[in-house]
GROMACS .gro file of C-alpha atoms in nm:
model
  300
    1MET     CA    1   9.732   7.895   9.317
    2ALA     CA    2   9.377   7.856   9.430
    3GLY     CA    3   9.108   8.008   9.218
    4GLY     CA    4   8.735   8.038   9.208
    5GLY     CA    5   8.440   8.090   8.982
    6GLY     CA    6   8.205   8.381   8.978
    7PRO     CA    7   7.964   8.581   8.767
    8GLY     CA    8   8.086   8.626   8.413
    9GLU     CA    9   8.463   8.656   8.401
   10ALA     CA   10   8.513   8.832   8.733
   11ARG     CA   11   8.755   8.564   8.858
   12VAL     CA   12   9.064   8.469   8.662
   13GLY     CA   13   9.189   8.177   8.871
   14ASP     CA   14   9.531   8.167   8.700
   15PRO     CA   15   9.800   8.410   8.824
   16THR     CA   16   9.955   8.429   8.478
   17ASP     CA   17   9.635   8.596   8.356
   18LEU     CA   18   9.639   8.884   8.604
   19THR     CA   19   9.829   9.136   8.392
   20GLY     CA   20   9.623   9.049   8.086
   21VAL     CA   21   9.299   9.099   8.275
   22ARG     CA   22   9.419   9.426   8.422
   23ALA     CA   23   9.514   9.551   8.076
   24ALA     CA   24   9.208   9.434   7.884
   25ARG     CA   25   8.930   9.424   8.146
   26PRO     CA   26   9.007   9.653   8.440
   27GLU     CA   27   8.637   9.648   8.530
   28ALA     CA   28   8.688   9.283   8.630
   29ILE     CA   29   8.833   9.408   8.961
   30ALA     CA   30   8.507   9.577   9.060
   31GLU     CA   31   8.317   9.268   8.942
   32ALA     CA   32   8.532   9.044   9.160
   33ALA     CA   33   8.482   9.273   9.460
   34ALA     CA   34   8.107   9.264   9.407
   35ALA     CA   35   8.109   8.885   9.371
   36ARG     CA   36   8.320   8.817   9.682
   37GLU     CA   37   8.136   8.623   9.949
   38ARG     CA   38   8.182   8.817  10.270
   39ARG     CA   39   8.232   8.658  10.608
   40ASN     CA   40   7.924   8.647  10.828
   41GLY     CA   41   7.910   8.803  11.172
   42PRO     CA   42   8.138   9.046  11.355
   43PRO     CA   43   8.515   8.994  11.307
   44GLY     CA   44   8.585   8.891  11.665
   45GLY     CA   45   8.258   8.720  11.739
   46SER     CA   46   8.394   8.376  11.816
   47SER     CA   47   8.751   8.244  11.822
   48PRO     CA   48   9.074   8.450  11.815
   49LEU     CA   49   9.167   8.585  11.472
   50LEU     CA   50   9.464   8.496  11.252
   51ILE     CA   51   9.517   8.761  10.986
   52ILE     CA   52   9.795   8.755  10.726
   53ALA     CA   53   9.963   9.092  10.662
   54ALA     CA   54  10.078   9.162  10.306
   55ASP     CA   55  10.104   9.541  10.290
   56GLN     CA   56  10.480   9.577  10.340
   57PRO     CA   57  10.585   9.623   9.971
   58ALA     CA   58  10.381   9.942   9.931
   59ARG     CA   59  10.602  10.107  10.192
   60GLY     CA   60  10.913   9.993  10.005
   61THR     CA   61  10.984   9.726  10.265
   62LEU     CA   62  11.079   9.418  10.062
   63GLY     CA   63  11.335   9.249  10.285
   64VAL     CA   64  11.303   8.938  10.498
   65GLY     CA   65  11.596   8.853  10.722
   66GLY     CA   66  11.912   8.912  10.519
   67ASP     CA   67  11.739   8.904  10.179
   68LEU     CA   68  11.664   9.265  10.091
   69THR     CA   69  11.436   9.176   9.795
   70ALA     CA   70  11.261   8.865   9.927
   71MET     CA   71  10.915   9.013   9.864
   72ALA     CA   72  10.998   9.170   9.528
   73ASP     CA   73  10.852   8.892   9.308
   74ARG     CA   74  10.479   8.966   9.310
   75ARG     CA   75  10.365   8.630   9.174
   76ASP     CA   76  10.576   8.449   9.431
   77LEU     CA   77  10.416   8.663   9.703
   78LEU     CA   78  10.071   8.582   9.566
   79ASP     CA   79  10.155   8.212   9.560
   80ARG     CA   80  10.252   8.227   9.926
   81LEU     CA   81   9.941   8.427  10.014
   82CYS     CA   82   9.714   8.180   9.839
   83VAL     CA   83   9.874   7.891  10.026
   84ALA     CA   84   9.841   8.076  10.358
   85VAL     CA   85   9.483   8.196  10.310
   86ASP     CA   86   9.370   7.847  10.207
   87ARG     CA   87   9.479   7.694  10.538
   88PRO     CA   88   9.205   7.617  10.793
   89GLY     CA   89   9.199   7.870  11.072
   90VAL     CA   90   9.315   8.170  10.870
   91ASP     CA   91   9.061   8.451  10.899
   92GLY     CA   92   9.178   8.706  10.644
   93VAL     CA   93   9.436   8.932  10.483
   94ILE     CA   94   9.556   9.290  10.527
   95GLY     CA   95   9.674   9.440  10.199
   96THR     CA   96   9.697   9.746   9.979
   97PRO     CA   97   9.462   9.774   9.679
   98ASP     CA   98   9.700   9.604   9.434
   99VAL     CA   99   9.739   9.296   9.656
  100LEU     CA  100   9.376   9.260   9.763
  101GLU     CA  101   9.254   9.312   9.407
  102ASP     CA  102   9.484   9.037   9.278
  103LEU     CA  103   9.353   8.805   9.549
  104MET     CA  104   8.992   8.894   9.466
  105LEU     CA  105   9.057   8.829   9.096
  106LEU     CA  106   9.198   8.491   9.197
  107GLY     CA  107   8.888   8.420   9.403
  108VAL     CA  108   9.066   8.329   9.727
  109LEU     CA  109   8.908   8.582   9.965
  110ASP     CA  110   8.559   8.433   9.982
  111GLY     CA  111   8.455   8.392  10.344
  112ARG     CA  112   8.770   8.570  10.465
  113LEU     CA  113   8.821   8.913  10.614
  114ALA     CA  114   8.968   9.160  10.365
  115ILE     CA  115   9.120   9.459  10.542
  116GLY     CA  116   9.249   9.748  10.333
  117SER     CA  117   9.580   9.910  10.427
  118MET     CA  118   9.535  10.287  10.421
  119ASN     CA  119   9.837  10.508  10.503
  120ARG     CA  120  10.144  10.403  10.307
  121GLY     CA  121  10.299  10.742  10.237
  122GLY     CA  122  10.565  10.715  10.507
  123LEU     CA  123  10.808  10.521  10.293
  124ALA     CA  124  11.070  10.324  10.485
  125GLY     CA  125  11.402  10.503  10.525
  126THR     CA  126  11.288  10.844  10.401
  127VAL     CA  127  11.317  11.180  10.575
  128PHE     CA  128  10.935  11.204  10.559
  129GLU     CA  129  10.869  10.857  10.704
  130VAL     CA  130  10.671  10.983  11.005
  131ASP     CA  131  10.450  11.195  10.777
  132ASP     CA  132  10.251  10.884  10.700
  133ARG     CA  133   9.986  11.011  10.462
  134PHE     CA  134   9.689  10.812  10.338
  135THR     CA  135   9.797  10.716   9.988
  136ALA     CA  136   9.620  10.380   9.952
  137TYR     CA  137   9.262  10.301  10.054
  138ASP     CA  138   9.036  10.555  10.218
  139ALA     CA  139   8.731  10.459  10.424
  140ASP     CA  140   8.477  10.527  10.150
  141ALA     CA  141   8.671  10.314   9.900
  142ILE     CA  142   8.693  10.033  10.155
  143ALA     CA  143   8.316  10.043  10.197
  144ALA     CA  144   8.256  10.064   9.822
  145SER     CA  145   8.482   9.764   9.762
  146ARG     CA  146   8.289   9.564  10.023
  147LEU     CA  147   8.597   9.516  10.238
  148ASP     CA  148   8.569   9.445  10.610
  149GLY     CA  149   8.785   9.718  10.756
  150GLY     CA  150   9.091   9.937  10.728
  151LYS     CA  151   9.436   9.926  10.884
  152MET     CA  152   9.663  10.220  10.962
  153LEU     CA  153  10.008  10.268  11.115
  154LEU     CA  154  10.060  10.544  11.372
  155ARG     CA  155  10.412  10.640  11.476
  156VAL     CA  156  10.437  10.912  11.741
  157ASP     CA  157  10.773  11.090  11.725
  158ASP     CA  158  10.791  11.372  11.982
  159THR     CA  159  11.061  11.551  11.781
  160ASP     CA  160  10.894  11.534  11.437
  161PRO     CA  161  10.617  11.790  11.367
  162ALA     CA  162  10.480  11.559  11.095
  163THR     CA  163  10.342  11.335  11.371
  164VAL     CA  164  10.038  11.557  11.416
  165ARG     CA  165   9.939  11.521  11.049
  166THR     CA  166   9.950  11.143  11.083
  167LEU     CA  167   9.749  11.163  11.406
  168GLU     CA  168   9.486  11.374  11.233
  169GLY     CA  169   9.472  11.142  10.932
  170CYS     CA  170   9.431  10.833  11.151
  171ALA     CA  171   9.159  11.001  11.359
  172ARG     CA  172   8.964  11.089  11.045
  173ALA     CA  173   9.003  10.736  10.912
  174VAL     CA  174   8.882  10.580  11.239
  175SER     CA  175   8.579  10.810  11.239
  176ARG     CA  176   8.492  10.747  10.876
  177LEU     CA  177   8.531  10.368  10.903
  178ALA     CA  178   8.305  10.374  11.208
  179SER     CA  179   8.042  10.561  11.009
  180HIS     CA  180   8.037  10.262  10.774
  181ARG     CA  181   8.041  10.020  11.073
  182LEU     CA  182   8.375   9.879  10.959
  183MET     CA  183   8.663   9.782  11.184
  184ALA     CA  184   8.963  10.013  11.212
  185VAL     CA  185   9.290   9.836  11.296
  186VAL     CA  186   9.538  10.089  11.437
  187GLU     CA  187   9.903   9.986  11.480
  188PRO     CA  188  10.061  10.243  11.719
  189PHE     CA  189  10.422  10.299  11.816
  190VAL     CA  190  10.632  10.562  11.988
  191ALA     CA  191  10.920  10.628  11.749
  192HIS     CA  192  11.244  10.822  11.733
  193ARG     CA  193  11.536  10.857  11.493
  194VAL     CA  194  11.864  10.676  11.538
  195ASP     CA  195  12.137  10.782  11.293
  196GLY     CA  196  11.867  10.938  11.076
  197ARG     CA  197  11.643  10.627  11.061
  198VAL     CA  198  11.306  10.585  11.232
  199ARG     CA  199  11.310  10.322  11.504
  200ASN     CA  200  11.014  10.206  11.712
  201LEU     CA  201  11.048  10.195  12.089
  202VAL     CA  202  10.916   9.863  12.216
  203THR     CA  203  10.957   9.907  12.591
  204PRO     CA  204  10.644   9.847  12.800
  205GLU     CA  205  10.624  10.218  12.887
  206ALA     CA  206  10.648  10.328  12.523
  207MET     CA  207  10.383  10.079  12.411
  208ILE     CA  208  10.151  10.180  12.696
  209ARG     CA  209  10.177  10.539  12.578
  210ALA     CA  210  10.121  10.443  12.213
  211VAL     CA  211   9.818  10.228  12.298
  212SER     CA  212   9.672  10.506  12.512
  213VAL     CA  213   9.703  10.762  12.232
  214ALA     CA  214   9.563  10.527  11.967
  215SER     CA  215   9.263  10.431  12.181
  216GLY     CA  216   9.138  10.790  12.184
  217LEU     CA  217   9.144  10.851  11.808
  218GLY     CA  218   8.827  10.946  11.624
  219VAL     CA  219   8.473  11.041  11.720
  220THR     CA  220   8.406  10.689  11.847
  221SER     CA  221   8.618  10.386  11.935
  222ALA     CA  222   8.331  10.142  11.885
  223TYR     CA  223   8.490   9.975  11.582
  224THR     CA  224   8.857  10.023  11.670
  225TRP     CA  225   9.102   9.736  11.720
  226LEU     CA  226   9.470   9.777  11.806
  227ALA     CA  227   9.769   9.584  11.674
  228ALA     CA  228  10.078   9.571  11.895
  229PRO     CA  229  10.404   9.375  11.916
  230VAL     CA  230  10.466   9.132  12.198
  231VAL     CA  231  10.685   9.313  12.451
  232PRO     CA  232  10.795   9.243  12.809
  233GLU     CA  233  10.518   9.301  13.064
  234MET     CA  234  10.259   9.266  12.788
  235GLU     CA  235   9.985   9.248  13.051
  236ARG     CA  236  10.052   9.614  13.140
  237VAL     CA  237  10.031   9.717  12.774
  238VAL     CA  238   9.697   9.543  12.719
  239ALA     CA  239   9.566   9.682  13.048
  240ALA     CA  240   9.604  10.035  12.905
  241THR     CA  241   9.292   9.987  12.688
  242THR     CA  242   8.961   9.805  12.669
  243LEU     CA  243   8.985   9.783  12.289
  244PRO     CA  244   9.052   9.439  12.133
  245VAL     CA  245   9.423   9.384  12.071
  246LEU     CA  246   9.588   9.179  11.796
  247VAL     CA  247   9.951   9.086  11.852
  248LEU     CA  248  10.198   9.135  11.570
  249GLY     CA  249  10.446   8.899  11.410
  250GLY     CA  250  10.662   9.052  11.137
  251ASP     CA  251  11.016   8.984  11.022
  252THR     CA  252  11.103   8.842  11.362
  253GLY     CA  253  11.464   8.754  11.294
  254GLY     CA  254  11.456   8.495  11.570
  255GLU     CA  255  11.398   8.125  11.592
  256PRO     CA  256  11.032   8.019  11.543
  257GLY     CA  257  11.011   7.900  11.903
  258GLU     CA  258  11.083   8.251  12.028
  259TRP     CA  259  10.793   8.423  11.856
  260LEU     CA  260  10.559   8.129  11.910
  261ASP     CA  261  10.624   8.144  12.284
  262GLY     CA  262  10.558   8.519  12.276
  263TRP     CA  263  10.226   8.466  12.100
  264ARG     CA  264  10.126   8.194  12.347
  265ARG     CA  265  10.195   8.419  12.644
  266ALA     CA  266  10.011   8.714  12.490
  267LEU     CA  267   9.706   8.509  12.396
  268ARG     CA  268   9.653   8.421  12.762
  269ILE     CA  269   9.575   8.788  12.830
  270PRO     CA  270   9.195   8.840  12.805
  271GLY     CA  271   9.220   9.156  12.593
  272VAL     CA  272   9.426   8.988  12.320
  273ARG     CA  273   9.196   8.863  12.043
  274GLY     CA  274   9.430   8.725  11.780
  275ILE     CA  275   9.744   8.752  11.569
  276VAL     CA  276   9.847   8.961  11.269
  277ALA     CA  277  10.151   8.806  11.102
  278GLY     CA  278  10.315   8.863  10.767
  279ARG     CA  279  10.671   8.774  10.682
  280ALA     CA  280  10.707   8.532  10.974
  281LEU     CA  281  10.445   8.307  10.812
  282LEU     CA  282  10.484   8.392  10.443
  283TYR     CA  283  10.865   8.361  10.439
  284PRO     CA  284  10.960   8.108  10.707
  285ARG     CA  285  11.322   8.000  10.725
  286ASP     CA  286  11.247   7.651  10.595
  287GLY     CA  287  11.025   7.781  10.313
  288ASP     CA  288  10.723   7.576  10.428
  289VAL     CA  289  10.436   7.827  10.437
  290ARG     CA  290  10.175   7.561  10.511
  291SER     CA  291  10.359   7.437  10.817
  292ALA     CA  292  10.427   7.789  10.947
  293VAL     CA  293  10.062   7.887  10.916
  294ASP     CA  294   9.938   7.562  11.067
  295THR     CA  295  10.169   7.613  11.364
  296ALA     CA  296  10.023   7.963  11.420
  297VAL     CA  297   9.672   7.816  11.403
  298GLU     CA  298   9.770   7.561  11.668
  299VAL     CA  299   9.884   7.844  11.894
  300LEU     CA  300   9.539   7.999  11.863
   0.00000   0.00000   0.00000
């Protein structure tokens, strides 16, 4: 794993030391956050972004493909993240506090965007999944930790009254992040339940509706970005907003060529400003994280 120096003992460098540092010197996390070299300029000021997503475990989503516990080994996940973040062309990471703090202790987020994942209360597979409360970062903590923005998931289920609480929480988060001049990344979906489980609708019409709702959240949209999957007629989806759009790449389940082609098509649309990808790059079928990330960079 990559590591870095810093004032005092803020950076540990060695992943085997993380638990020891957390137990003996918890203040080292704040020291590492204060020592992190932040990226200069606005997030989307130049080339398209490539951001690695690593916030899935906090929602209880540990599976990749047919392996239901692929992401369960935290040090293995950190190894993969360090490899990915170290590749040229990678702009940053989305993570919950536990993940981003480990990466800051390891000193690998210097010059990268660090985006805090905020609402993780809608645990996967639960009856309260749509009631996606803000149980991780809040906007003030993101600002205090010198992060670069916050990410939130918004699922609109017309039959679930809990949707309005999630809408309200996301609107407050967008507003508060904007007050700190920090980007808010909103990932919207129209959802419904199939055999008791929440499923996202990824038709063009459903995504147009989700994007339209998400664009209007908060007292200002000045710092809001959207994250959306690549769907058929993606041009219509992106045309529903003037906000910058990042296209998603999760546990795709398909051959690499399929999602790469989707990214290429989406990136030709002027409103699309980059890629957010997690499991597709961290857990590629051949196990080669470097090659998977480098291929995504080539697409950009």
